[in-house]
Structure formats: structure tokens, C-alpha cells
Coordinates of C-alpha atoms in Angstrom, one line a residue:
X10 CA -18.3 -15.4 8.6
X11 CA -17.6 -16.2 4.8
X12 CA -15.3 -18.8 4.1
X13 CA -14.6 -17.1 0.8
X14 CA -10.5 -15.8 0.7
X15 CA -11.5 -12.0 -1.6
X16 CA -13.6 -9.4 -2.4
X17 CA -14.0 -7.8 -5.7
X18 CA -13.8 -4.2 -5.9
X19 CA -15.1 -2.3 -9.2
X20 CA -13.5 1.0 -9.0
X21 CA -14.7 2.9 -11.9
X22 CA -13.5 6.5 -12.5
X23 CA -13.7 9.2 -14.7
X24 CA -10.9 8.1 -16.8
X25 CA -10.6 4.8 -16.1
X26 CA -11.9 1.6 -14.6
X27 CA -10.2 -1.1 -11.9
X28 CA -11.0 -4.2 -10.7
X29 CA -8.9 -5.0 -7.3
X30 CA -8.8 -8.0 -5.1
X31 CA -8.5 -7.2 -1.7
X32 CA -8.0 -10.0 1.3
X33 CA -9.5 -10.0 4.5
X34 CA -6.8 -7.7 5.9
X35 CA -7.8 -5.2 3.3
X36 CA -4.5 -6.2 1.0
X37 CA -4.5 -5.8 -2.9
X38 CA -4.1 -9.1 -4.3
X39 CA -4.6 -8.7 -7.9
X40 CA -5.6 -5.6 -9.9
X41 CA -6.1 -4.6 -13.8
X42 CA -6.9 -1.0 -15.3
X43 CA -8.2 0.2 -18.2
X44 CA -8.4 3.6 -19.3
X45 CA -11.3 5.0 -22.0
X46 CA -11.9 7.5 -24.2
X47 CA -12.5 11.1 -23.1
X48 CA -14.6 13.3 -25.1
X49 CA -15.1 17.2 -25.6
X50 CA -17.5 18.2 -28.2
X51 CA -17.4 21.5 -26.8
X52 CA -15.5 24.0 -25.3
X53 CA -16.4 23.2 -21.3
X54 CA -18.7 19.8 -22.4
X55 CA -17.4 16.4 -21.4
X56 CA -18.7 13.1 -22.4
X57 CA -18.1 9.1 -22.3
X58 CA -19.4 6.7 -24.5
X59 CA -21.3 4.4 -21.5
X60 CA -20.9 1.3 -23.5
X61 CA -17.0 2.3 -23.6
X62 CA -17.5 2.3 -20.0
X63 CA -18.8 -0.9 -19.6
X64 CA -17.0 -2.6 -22.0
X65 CA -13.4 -1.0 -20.5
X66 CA -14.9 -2.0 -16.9
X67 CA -15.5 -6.0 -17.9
X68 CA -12.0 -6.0 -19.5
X69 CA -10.5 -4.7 -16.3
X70 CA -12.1 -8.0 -14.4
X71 CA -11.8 -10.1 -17.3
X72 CA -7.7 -9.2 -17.1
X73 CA -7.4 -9.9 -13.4
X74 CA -8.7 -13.5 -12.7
X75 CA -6.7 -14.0 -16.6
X76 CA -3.5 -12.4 -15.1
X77 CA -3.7 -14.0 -11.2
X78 CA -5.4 -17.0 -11.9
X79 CA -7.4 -16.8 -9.4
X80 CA -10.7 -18.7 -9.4
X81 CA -14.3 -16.5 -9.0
X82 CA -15.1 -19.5 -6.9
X83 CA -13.0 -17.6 -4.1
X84 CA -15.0 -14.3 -4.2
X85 CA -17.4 -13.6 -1.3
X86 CA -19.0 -10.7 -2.8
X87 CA -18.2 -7.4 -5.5
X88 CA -18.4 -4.0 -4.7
X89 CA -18.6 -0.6 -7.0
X90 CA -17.3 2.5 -6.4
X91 CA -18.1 5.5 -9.2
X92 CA -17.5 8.6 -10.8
X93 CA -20.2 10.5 -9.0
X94 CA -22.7 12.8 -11.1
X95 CA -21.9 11.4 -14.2
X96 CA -25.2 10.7 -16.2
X97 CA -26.7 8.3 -18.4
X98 CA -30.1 7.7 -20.2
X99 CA -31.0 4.2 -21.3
X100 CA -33.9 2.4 -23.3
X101 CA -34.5 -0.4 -20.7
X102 CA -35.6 -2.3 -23.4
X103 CA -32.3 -2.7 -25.7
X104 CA -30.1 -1.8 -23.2
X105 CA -28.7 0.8 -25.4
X106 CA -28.2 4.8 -24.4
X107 CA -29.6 6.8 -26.3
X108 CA -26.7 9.6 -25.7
X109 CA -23.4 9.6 -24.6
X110 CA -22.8 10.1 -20.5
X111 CA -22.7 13.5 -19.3
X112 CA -19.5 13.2 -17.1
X113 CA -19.7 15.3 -13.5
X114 CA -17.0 18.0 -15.0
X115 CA -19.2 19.3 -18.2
X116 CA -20.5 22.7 -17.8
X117 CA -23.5 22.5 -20.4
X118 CA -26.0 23.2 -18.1
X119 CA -24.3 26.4 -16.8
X120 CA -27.5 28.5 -18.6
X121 CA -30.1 26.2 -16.9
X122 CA -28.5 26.6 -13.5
X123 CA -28.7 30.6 -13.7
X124 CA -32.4 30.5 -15.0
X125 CA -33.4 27.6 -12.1
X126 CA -31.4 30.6 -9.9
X127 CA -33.4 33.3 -11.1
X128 CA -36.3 31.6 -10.4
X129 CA -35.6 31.2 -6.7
X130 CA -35.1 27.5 -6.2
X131 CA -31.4 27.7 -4.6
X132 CA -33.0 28.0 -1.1
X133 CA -35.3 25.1 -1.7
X134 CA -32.4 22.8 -3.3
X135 CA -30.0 23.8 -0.6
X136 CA -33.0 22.5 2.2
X137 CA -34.2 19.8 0.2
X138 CA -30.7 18.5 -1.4
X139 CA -27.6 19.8 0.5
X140 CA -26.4 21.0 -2.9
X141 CA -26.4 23.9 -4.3
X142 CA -27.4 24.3 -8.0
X143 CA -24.4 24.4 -10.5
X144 CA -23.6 21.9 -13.3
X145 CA -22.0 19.6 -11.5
X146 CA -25.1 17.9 -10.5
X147 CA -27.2 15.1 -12.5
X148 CA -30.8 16.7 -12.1
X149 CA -29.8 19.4 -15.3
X150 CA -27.7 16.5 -17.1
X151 CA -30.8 14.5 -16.8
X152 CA -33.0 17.7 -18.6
X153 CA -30.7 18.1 -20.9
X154 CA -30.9 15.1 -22.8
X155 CA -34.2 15.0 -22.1
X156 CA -34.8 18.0 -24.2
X157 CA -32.0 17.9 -26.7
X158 CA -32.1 14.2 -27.4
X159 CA -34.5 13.2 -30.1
X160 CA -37.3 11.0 -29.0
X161 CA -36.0 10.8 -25.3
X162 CA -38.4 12.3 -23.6
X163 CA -41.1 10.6 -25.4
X164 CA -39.2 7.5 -24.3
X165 CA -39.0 8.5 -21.1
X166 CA -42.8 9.2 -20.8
X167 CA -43.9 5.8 -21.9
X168 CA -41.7 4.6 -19.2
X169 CA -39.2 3.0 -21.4
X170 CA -36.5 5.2 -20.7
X171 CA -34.1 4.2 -17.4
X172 CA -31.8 7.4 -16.1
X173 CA -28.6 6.3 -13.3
X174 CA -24.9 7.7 -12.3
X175 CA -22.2 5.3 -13.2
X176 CA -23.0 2.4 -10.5
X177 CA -26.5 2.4 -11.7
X178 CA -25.7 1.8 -15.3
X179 CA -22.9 -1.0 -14.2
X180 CA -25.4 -3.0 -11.6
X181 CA -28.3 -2.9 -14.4
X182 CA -25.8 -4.4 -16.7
X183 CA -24.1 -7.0 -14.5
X184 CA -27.5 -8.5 -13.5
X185 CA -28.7 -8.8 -16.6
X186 CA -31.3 -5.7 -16.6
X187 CA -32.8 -7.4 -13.4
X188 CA -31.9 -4.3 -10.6
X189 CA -32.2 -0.3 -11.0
X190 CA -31.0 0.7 -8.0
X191 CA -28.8 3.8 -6.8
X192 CA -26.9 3.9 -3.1
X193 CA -27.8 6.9 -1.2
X194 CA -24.6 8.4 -1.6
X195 CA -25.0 9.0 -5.4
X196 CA -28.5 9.7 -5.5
X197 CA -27.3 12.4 -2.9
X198 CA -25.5 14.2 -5.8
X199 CA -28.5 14.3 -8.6
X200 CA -30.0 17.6 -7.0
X201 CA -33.4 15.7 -6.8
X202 CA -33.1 13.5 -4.1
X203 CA -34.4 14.4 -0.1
X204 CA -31.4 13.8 1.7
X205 CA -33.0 14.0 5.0
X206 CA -36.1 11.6 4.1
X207 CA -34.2 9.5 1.8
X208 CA -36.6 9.4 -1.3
X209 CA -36.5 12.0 -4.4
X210 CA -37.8 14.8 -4.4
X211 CA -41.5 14.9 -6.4
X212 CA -40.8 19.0 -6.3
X213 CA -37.4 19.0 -7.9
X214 CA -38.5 16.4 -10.2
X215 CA -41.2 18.9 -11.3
X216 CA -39.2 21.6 -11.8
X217 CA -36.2 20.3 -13.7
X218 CA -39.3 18.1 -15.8
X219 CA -38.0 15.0 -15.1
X220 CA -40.5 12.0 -15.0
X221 CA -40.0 10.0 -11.8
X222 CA -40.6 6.7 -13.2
X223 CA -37.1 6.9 -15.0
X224 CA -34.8 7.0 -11.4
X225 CA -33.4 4.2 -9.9
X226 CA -35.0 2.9 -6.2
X227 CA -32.8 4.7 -3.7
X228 CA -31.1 1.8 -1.3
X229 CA -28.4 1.8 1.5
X230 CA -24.5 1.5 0.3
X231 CA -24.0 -2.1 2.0
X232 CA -26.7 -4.8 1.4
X233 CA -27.2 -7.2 -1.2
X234 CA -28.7 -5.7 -4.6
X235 CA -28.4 -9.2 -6.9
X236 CA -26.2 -11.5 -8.3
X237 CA -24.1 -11.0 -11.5
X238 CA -25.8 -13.1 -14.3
X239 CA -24.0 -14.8 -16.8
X240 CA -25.4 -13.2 -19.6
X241 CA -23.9 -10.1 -18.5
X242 CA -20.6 -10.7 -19.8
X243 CA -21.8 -11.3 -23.3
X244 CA -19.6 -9.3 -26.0
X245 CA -16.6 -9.8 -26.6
X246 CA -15.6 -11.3 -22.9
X247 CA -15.3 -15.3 -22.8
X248 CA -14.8 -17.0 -19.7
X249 CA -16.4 -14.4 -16.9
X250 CA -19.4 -16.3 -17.2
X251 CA -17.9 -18.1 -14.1
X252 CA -18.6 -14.6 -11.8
X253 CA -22.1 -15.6 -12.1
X254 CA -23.9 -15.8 -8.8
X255 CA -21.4 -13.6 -7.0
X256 CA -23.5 -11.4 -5.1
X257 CA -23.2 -7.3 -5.6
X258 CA -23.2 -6.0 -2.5
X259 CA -21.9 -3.3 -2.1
X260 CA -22.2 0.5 -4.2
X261 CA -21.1 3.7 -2.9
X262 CA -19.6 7.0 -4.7
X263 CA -16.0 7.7 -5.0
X264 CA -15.0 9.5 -2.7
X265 CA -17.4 8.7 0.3
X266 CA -15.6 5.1 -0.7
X267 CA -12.9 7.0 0.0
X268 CA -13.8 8.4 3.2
X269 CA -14.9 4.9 4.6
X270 CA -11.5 3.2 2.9
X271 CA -9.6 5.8 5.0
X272 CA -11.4 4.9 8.0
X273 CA -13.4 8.2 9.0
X274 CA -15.6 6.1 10.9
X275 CA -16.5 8.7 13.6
X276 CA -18.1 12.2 13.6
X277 CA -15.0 14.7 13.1
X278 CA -12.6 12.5 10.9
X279 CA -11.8 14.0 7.2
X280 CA -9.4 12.6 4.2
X281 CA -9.2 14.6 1.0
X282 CA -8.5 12.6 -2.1
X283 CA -6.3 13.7 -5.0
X284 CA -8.0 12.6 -7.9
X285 CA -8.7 14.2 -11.7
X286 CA -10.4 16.8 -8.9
X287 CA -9.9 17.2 -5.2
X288 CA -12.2 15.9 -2.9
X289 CA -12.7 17.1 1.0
X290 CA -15.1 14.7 2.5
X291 CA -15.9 14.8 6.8
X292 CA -18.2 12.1 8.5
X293 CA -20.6 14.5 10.4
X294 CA -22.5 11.3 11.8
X295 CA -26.4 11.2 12.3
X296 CA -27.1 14.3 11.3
X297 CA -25.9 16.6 8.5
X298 CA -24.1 19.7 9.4
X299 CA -25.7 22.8 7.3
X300 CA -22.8 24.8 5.2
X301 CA -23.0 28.3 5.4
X302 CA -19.4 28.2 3.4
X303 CA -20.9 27.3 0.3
X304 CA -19.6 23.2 0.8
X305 CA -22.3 20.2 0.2
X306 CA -23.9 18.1 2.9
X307 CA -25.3 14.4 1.7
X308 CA -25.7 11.2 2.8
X309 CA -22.0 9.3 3.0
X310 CA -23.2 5.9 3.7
X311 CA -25.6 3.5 4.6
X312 CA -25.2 0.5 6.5
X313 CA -26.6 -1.7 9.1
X314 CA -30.1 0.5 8.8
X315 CA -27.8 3.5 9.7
X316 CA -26.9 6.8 7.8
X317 CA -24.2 8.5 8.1
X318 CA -23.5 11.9 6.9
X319 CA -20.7 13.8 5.2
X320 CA -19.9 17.8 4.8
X321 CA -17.9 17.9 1.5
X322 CA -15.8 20.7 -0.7
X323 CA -14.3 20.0 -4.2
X324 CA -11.7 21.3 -6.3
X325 CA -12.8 20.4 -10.0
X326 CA -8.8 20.4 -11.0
X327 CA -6.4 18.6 -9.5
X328 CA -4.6 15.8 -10.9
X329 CA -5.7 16.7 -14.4
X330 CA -3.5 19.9 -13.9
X331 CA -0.6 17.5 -13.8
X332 CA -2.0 16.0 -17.0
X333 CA -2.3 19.1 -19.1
X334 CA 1.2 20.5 -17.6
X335 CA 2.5 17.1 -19.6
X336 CA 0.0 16.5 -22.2
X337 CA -1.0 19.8 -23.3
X338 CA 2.0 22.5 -22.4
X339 CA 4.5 19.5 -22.7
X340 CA 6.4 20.7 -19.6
X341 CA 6.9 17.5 -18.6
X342 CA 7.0 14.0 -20.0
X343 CA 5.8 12.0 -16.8
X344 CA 3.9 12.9 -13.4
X345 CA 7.1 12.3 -11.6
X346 CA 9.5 14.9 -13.6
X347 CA 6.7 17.5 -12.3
X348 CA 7.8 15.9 -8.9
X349 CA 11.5 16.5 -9.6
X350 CA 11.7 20.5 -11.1
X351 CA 9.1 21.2 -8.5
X352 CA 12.1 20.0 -5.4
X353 CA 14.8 21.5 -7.4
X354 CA 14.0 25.1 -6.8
X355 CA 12.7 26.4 -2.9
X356 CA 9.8 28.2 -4.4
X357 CA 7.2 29.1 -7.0
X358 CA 9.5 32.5 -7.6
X359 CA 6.2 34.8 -6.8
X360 CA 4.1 32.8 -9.4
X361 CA 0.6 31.6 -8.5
X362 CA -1.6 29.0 -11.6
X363 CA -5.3 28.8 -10.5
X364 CA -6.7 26.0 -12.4
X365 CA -9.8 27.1 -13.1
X366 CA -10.4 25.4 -16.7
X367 CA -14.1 23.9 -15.7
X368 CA -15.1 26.5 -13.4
X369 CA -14.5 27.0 -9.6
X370 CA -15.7 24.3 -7.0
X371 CA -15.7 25.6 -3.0
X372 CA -16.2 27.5 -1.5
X373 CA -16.5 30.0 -4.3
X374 CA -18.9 27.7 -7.4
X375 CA -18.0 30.0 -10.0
X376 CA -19.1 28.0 -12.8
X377 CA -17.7 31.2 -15.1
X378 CA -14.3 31.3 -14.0
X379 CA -11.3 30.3 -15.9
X380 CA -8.0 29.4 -15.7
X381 CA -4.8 31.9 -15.1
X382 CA -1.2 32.6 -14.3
X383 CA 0.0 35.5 -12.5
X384 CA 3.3 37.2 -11.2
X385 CA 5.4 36.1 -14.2
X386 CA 8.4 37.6 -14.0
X387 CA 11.4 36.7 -16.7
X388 CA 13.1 34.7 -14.1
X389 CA 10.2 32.0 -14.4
X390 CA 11.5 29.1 -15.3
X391 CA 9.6 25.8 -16.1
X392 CA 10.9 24.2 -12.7
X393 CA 8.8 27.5 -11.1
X394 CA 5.9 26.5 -13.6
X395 CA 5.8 22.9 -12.1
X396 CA 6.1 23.7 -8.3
X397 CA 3.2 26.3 -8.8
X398 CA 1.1 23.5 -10.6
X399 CA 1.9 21.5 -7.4
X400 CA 0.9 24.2 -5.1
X401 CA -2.5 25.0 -6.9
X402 CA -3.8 21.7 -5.5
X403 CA -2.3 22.3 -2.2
X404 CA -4.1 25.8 -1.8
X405 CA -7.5 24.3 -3.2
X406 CA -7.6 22.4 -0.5
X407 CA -6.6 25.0 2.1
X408 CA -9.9 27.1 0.6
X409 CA -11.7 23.8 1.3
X410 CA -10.4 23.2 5.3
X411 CA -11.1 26.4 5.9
X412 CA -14.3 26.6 4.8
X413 CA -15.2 23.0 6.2
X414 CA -13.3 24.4 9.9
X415 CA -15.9 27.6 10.2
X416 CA -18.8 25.4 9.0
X417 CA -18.2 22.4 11.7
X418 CA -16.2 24.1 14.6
X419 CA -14.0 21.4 14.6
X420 CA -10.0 21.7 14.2
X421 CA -8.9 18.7 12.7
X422 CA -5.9 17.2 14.3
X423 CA -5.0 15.4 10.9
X424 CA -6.0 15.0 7.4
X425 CA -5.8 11.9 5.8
X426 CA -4.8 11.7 2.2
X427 CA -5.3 9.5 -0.7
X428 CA -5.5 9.2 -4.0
X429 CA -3.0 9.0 -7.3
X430 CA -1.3 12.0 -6.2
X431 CA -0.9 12.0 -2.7
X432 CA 2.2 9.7 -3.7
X433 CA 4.4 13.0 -4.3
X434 CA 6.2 13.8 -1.0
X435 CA 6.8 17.1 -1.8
X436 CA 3.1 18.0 -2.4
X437 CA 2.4 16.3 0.1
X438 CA 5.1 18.4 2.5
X439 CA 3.8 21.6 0.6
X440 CA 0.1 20.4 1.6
X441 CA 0.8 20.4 5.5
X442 CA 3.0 23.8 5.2
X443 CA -0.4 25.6 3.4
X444 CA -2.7 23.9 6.5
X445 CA -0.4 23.8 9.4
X446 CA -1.9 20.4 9.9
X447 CA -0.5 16.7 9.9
X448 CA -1.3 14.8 6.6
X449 CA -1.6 11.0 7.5
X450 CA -0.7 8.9 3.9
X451 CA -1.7 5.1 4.4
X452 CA 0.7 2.3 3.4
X453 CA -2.9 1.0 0.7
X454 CA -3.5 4.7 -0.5
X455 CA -6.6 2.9 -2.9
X456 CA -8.8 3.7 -0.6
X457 CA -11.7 4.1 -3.0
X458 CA -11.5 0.6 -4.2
X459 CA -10.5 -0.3 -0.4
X460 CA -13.8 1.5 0.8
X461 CA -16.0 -0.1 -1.7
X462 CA -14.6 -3.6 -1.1
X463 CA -15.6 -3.0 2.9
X464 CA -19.1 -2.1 2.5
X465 CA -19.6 -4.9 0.2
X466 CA -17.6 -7.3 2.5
X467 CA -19.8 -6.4 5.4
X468 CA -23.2 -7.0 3.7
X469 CA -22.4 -10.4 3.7
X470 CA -20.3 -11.4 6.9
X471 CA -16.6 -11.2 5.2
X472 CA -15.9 -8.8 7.9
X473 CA -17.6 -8.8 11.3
X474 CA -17.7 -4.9 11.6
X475 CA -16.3 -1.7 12.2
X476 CA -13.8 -2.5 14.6
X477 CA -12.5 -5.4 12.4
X478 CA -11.7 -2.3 9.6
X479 CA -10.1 0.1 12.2
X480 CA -7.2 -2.7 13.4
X481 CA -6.6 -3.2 9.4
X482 CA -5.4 0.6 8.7
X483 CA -1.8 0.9 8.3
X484 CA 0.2 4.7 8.3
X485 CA 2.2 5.0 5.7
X486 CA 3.8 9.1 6.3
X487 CA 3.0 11.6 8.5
X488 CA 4.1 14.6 7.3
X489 CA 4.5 17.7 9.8
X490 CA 4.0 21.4 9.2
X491 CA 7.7 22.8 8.4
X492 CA 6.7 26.9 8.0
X493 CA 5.5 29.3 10.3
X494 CA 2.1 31.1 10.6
X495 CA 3.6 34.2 9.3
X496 CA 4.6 32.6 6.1
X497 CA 1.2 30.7 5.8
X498 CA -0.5 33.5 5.8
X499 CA 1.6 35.3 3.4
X500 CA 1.7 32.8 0.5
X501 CA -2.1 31.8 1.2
X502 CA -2.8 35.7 1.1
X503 CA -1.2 35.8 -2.9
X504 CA -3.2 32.9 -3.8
X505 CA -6.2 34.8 -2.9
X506 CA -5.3 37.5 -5.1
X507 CA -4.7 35.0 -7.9
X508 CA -8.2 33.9 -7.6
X509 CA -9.8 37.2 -7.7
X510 CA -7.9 37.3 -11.1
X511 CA -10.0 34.4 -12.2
X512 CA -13.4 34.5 -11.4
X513 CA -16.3 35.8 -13.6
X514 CA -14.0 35.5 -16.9
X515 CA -16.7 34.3 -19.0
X516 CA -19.5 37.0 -18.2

């Protein structure tokens, strides 16, 4: 066992990036955050500068061992959990890209999606991939710049240009250019890769024209992928020279992170995260389960020459509702107020918000659908506007356990929750009222980070295995269905209405 007291836990999402300390009983000792820019040179388009990224990413680390004083001497081992789908194009030459990242939420490549459509290639993606083909995915990302950016794809053809998702572009950095790899789990989400057979997919790769030599070598989530190099950290960031030699080991998306930080070890177990999106993820073990519910199948993890799989649903908005209820309308000056008008009236008074501003995830992937409000009435009040923000999520995921329920045959006794928003009790009561179902909350509800930090910890003997992780969880809530199946079914009914409202508003 490592005689080294932490693990290092890059947690970098899509609007901002963490570094946490956790000990060996999975406790956050030390954390810093930094948030970036978010861009929208479009209506429906969504980029990052990936320099911002990195650069916002080393301050974060820089900040903690400045803030704690804690020594890098003390760290066994970093771990990176990412964005997922997010897309980026480097010269592996200068180490510059030559285009800002695509983030996972930017509908550019809605066009190319219908046309791979129309040419019949769903079945073959769905086989191949577990996906199904919308914009979410990297694979069109990657074409896009491809074809848009000047001089890329001549780059890429002389092998000079170097595509990855987030924890790509951050382990090619922190090693100094030395390591193009990409974990399972995120190459699972690029619509190219063979999720059975573990390799990409030479077809695909034809298809969407995307030379080969530019992807990253697929590897497990937990093993060791190189050390951090000193030279790394040059720009701007004195002092983190002293990380050098820690071992990365450790790389996994966010939200099968999350899965593994919630401790969904066994076939059967499912968490949903409340992020910027939602996220439904459910360890199907050896084998992946086949949606005929329109959800995703992928690899999860891999670790100890094991793979395990997950059957997954997302909600594109979920968190960012909250956001634009208090940056945009200006409803609301903080996340909490929404919190407070939301348990000051006993309902949404017959009002339902589908939040539909990038398109619908599952079960329904309409990448046309927008945003709407319906059942105004002039007794609407802004306390009704805020409870109805709170119950979009809530429904979202309802669609998604559904869905994930018919596809599975399984019943789940509980759904364990995490993310920023899960800390609202009264979505949180609202969430098990819309599922009839226990939600289990944690006391460490970063369970992305926490995740991350495991699989990293494992690769090199900071933790002894999976029964170690199970004795470390710790139940923060339980919160029990308070409403009857008659009333479920009557407010889940109107939401279903609402959505009808709001799909196919662009065509």
C-alpha cells in the first residue's frame, strides 16, 4: 500500500475546473475552483477556449497546495474526471489548437446528423457505438473543424494534427506532449469508437472522414498513463514544478466518475447527477444492455483488465435552468432564493417549463426542440415560475427511469443523487414524489471528483480494492415518496403534454 497521505482529483467541467484532495477515507481535504469563459457565437453553438481550459485547470491546483500548504510530496497519484464529448483539435507540434473546443451542448452539427441519418448509418452506429447519432457526440465535432477550419485537415493528413475530449487535451499537456491517450469511457462518447471490441471504429472513421492517425490510443480508466513533467506548468504558474513525477493514473468521464464515486459497483445500481445537464447512469456489469428506449450504452470503466458497462439517459438542461432563471430572466438573485419561492407555495399553480433550449436528450433526442412554458394563467406568480423550474429537472429524470426501467427490467429500490443541485431538499423531495422511489444523498455529494480520485488511487495501491470504497460511503438523506400513484400519474401526465408543445419547433 502507498505510504502517500492524498490523492489529487482534477475535476474539470464544462464551466469550470477543481482540483480536490481527498484522504484515504475518501474526505475532501483541500479544494480550489475556477470558473472560464463560456462562449456562443451562434444561436445553439457553444465553445471554450482550450488554452482557457488549461490555464483555469493549473490555477485551480496551483491555488490548493498555495491555500492548504500542503506539500506534492504527500500525493500518491492524480486523477481527471471531464466534460465528456467536448472536442478539441491540436498541432502536436506547438501544442496550440487550431480552433476553439466544441463543448458536448453545441448543436452545429444538427445538419450533418440528419444527412449521416438519411444515409442509413443509425443502425450501424447504434451496433457499433451504443450511441445514437445527434450532436452531442465528438465524431461530427471532429468533421466539423476538420472541414470548416482552414488548413486542418491538411494538418491532420500529414499527421501533425492530435484530436481528444477534455482529459485528452489535459494528460498531453501535463506530461509534457509525452501521452495521447483517452480512457474507454470517453472514447465511448465520440460515435467512432467499438464499444464491444474496444478500438475505433476504421468504418465510422470513414464515414465521418476522419483520419485515424489523429485519435488518441484507447486505455482502461485506472492504470498508470505517465508522470506530470515539470515543464508542464510553464506560463504563468511558479512553484507547481514540484508535482513533477506524480503519476496520472487515473482518467474517466464525468459522470461514469460519478457512478463509481457513488459506489454503483454492482450490476443494477444507478445515481443520477444534477449537473449543467442531468445525468442517469446504471452499471449493467460485463455486458452492455441494448436500449430499445432511445438511452446510450458504453463502456463505464475499466479496471483490473475488467470492463464494466453503463445504460445511460441525459437531460441537456438542468442546473443551467437555475442559471438562466437568475442570470437571464432575473427571477432570482442566488440558486438558494429559487430554493425558497419554490417551498413557499404547495405547487407549480398548473404551470409546466420544459427546458428545451439545446434540444431534447432521452428518451426523445429531439435535437429541434426548444424551450416553452405552458398553463399560464394570471395567478402565476414568480414563486410558481421557480417551483416549475425545480420540477422540470425532477420530470427529466422521471422520462429517463422510466425509459432506463423498460430497457433493464430492473426496479430500482433507490436512486442515488449527486451533484451541485441535489443540495436542495425540496427538489430533492419533489424528485422522489415524480418516481415513487427513495433518493439516497451522500454526506461527500462530489462524487465526480470522489470517483476519479478512486480509480486513480487504485492503480497504484492507495486503496486495496472495491471493498475498501464500499465501507467509505456515507448516507447523507433519504428522502421517501410523500404522494400517491394517483397524483403521480396526474402531474407526470401534464408534463407529457408540455413536451409535445416543444418538440420539432425548429422544423
Amino acid at each position: 500500500m502507498s505510504t502517500k497521505k492524498y490523492v489529487l482529483a482534477l475535476d474539470q467541467g464544462t464551466t469550470s475546473s477543481r482540483a480536490i484532495l481527498f484522504d484515504r477515507r475518501g474526505q475532501i481535504i483541500a479544494k480550489a475552483q475556477n470558473e472560464f469563459t463560456q462562449i456562443y457565437p451562434q444561436n445553439g453553438w457553444v465553445e471554450h477556449d482550450p488554452m482557457e481550459i488549461l490555464a483555469s485547470q493549473y490555477k485551480a491546483v496551483a491555488d490548493l497546495f498555495r491555500d492548504s500548504g500542503i506539500s506534492p510530496a504527500d500525493v500518491a497519484c492524480a486523477g481527471i474526471a471531464n466534460q465528456r464529448e467536448t472536442t478539441i483539435l491540436w498541432d502536436r507540434r506547438t501544442g496550440k489548437p487550431v480552433h476553439n473546443a466544441i463543448v458536448w451542448q453545441c448543436r452545429r452539427t444538427a445538419d450533418l446528423c440528419g444527412e449521416l441519418k438519411a444515409q442509413g448509418l443509425e443502425p450501424y452506429v447504434k451496433e457499433k457505438t451504443g450511441l445514437l447519432i445527434d450532436a452531442y457526440f465528438s465524431g461530427t465535432k471532429i468533421r466539423w473543424i476538420l472541414d470548416n477550419v482552414p488548413g486542418a485537415r491538411e494538418l491532420a493528413e500529414q499527421g501533425q494534427l492530435l484530436f481528444g475530449t477534455v482529459e485528452t487535451w489535459l494528460i498531453w499537456n501535463l506530461t509534457g506532449g509525452r501521452v495521447h491517450v483517452t480512457d474507454y469511457s470517453n472514447a465511448s462518447r465520440t460515435m467512432l469508437f467499438d464499444v464491444d471490441n474496444l478500438c475505433w471504429d476504421k468504418t465510422l472513421c470513414v464515414k465521418l472522414e476522419v483520419p485515424m492517425e489523429m485519435l488518441p490510443c484507447p486505455v482502461p480508466s485506472s492504470q498508470v498513463y505517465g508522470e506530470i513533467a515539470g515543464e508542464a506548468f510553464a506560463g504563468g504558474f511558479p512553484g507547481l514544478e514540484s508535482l513533477a513525477g506524480i503519476p496520472i493514473s487515473g482518467a474517466v468521464g464525468d459522470q461514469p466518475a460519478a457512478l463509481f464515486g457513488q459506489g454503483c459497483f454492482r450490476e443494477g445500481q444507478a445515481k443520477n447527477t444534477y449537473g449543467t445537464g442531468c445525468f442517469l447512469l446504471m452499471n449493467t456489469g460485463a455486458k452492455r444492455t441494448v436500449s430499445h428506449n432511445n438511452l446510450l450504452t458504453g463502456v463505464a470503466w475499466g479496471l483490473g483488465g475488467r470492463v464494466e458497462y453503463a445504460i445511460e439517459g441525459s437531460a441537456f438542461n438542468a442546473g443551467s435552468v437555475i442559471k438562466w432563471l437568475r442570470d437571464e430572466m432575473k427571477m432570482i438573485s442566488t440558486a438558494r432564493e429559487c430554493d425558497t419561492l419554490a417551498e413557499s407555495v404547495p405547487d407549480a399553480n398548473g404551470i409546466y417549463l420544459v427546458p428545451a433550449f439545446t434540444g431534447l436528450g432521452a428518451p426523445y433526442w429531439d435535437m429541434y426542440a426548444r424551450g416553452c412554458v405552458v398553463g399560464l394563467t394570471r395567478g402565476v406568480n414568480r414563486a410558481h415560475f421557480a417551483r416549475a423550474v425545480l420540477e422540470s429537472i425532477t420530470y427529466q429524470v422521471a422520462d429517463l427511469l422510466l425509459a432506463m426501467k423498460a430497457d433493464s427490467g430492473i426496479d430500482f429500490g433507490e436512486l442515488r443523487v449527486d451533484g451541485g443541485a441535489c443540495v436542495s431538499d425540496v427538489m430533492m423531495r419533489m424528485q422522489a414524489d415524480v418516481i415513487g422511489t427513495n433518493v439516497n444523498r451522500p454526506k461527500n455529494v462530489e462524487t465526480t471528483a470522489l470517483g476519479c480520485a478512486y480509480l486513480a488511487g487504485l492503480a497504484v495501491g492507495f486503496w486495496s480494492g472495491i471493498a475498501e470504497l464500499e465501507e467509505i460511503r456515507e448516507v447523507g438523506r433519504i428522502f421517501v415518496p410523500e404522494i400517491g400513484d394517483a397524483e403521480r400519474e396526474r402531474i407526470y401526465k401534464g408534463w407529457k403534454k408540455a413536451v409535445e408543445r416543444a418538440m420539432n419547433w425548429e422544423i
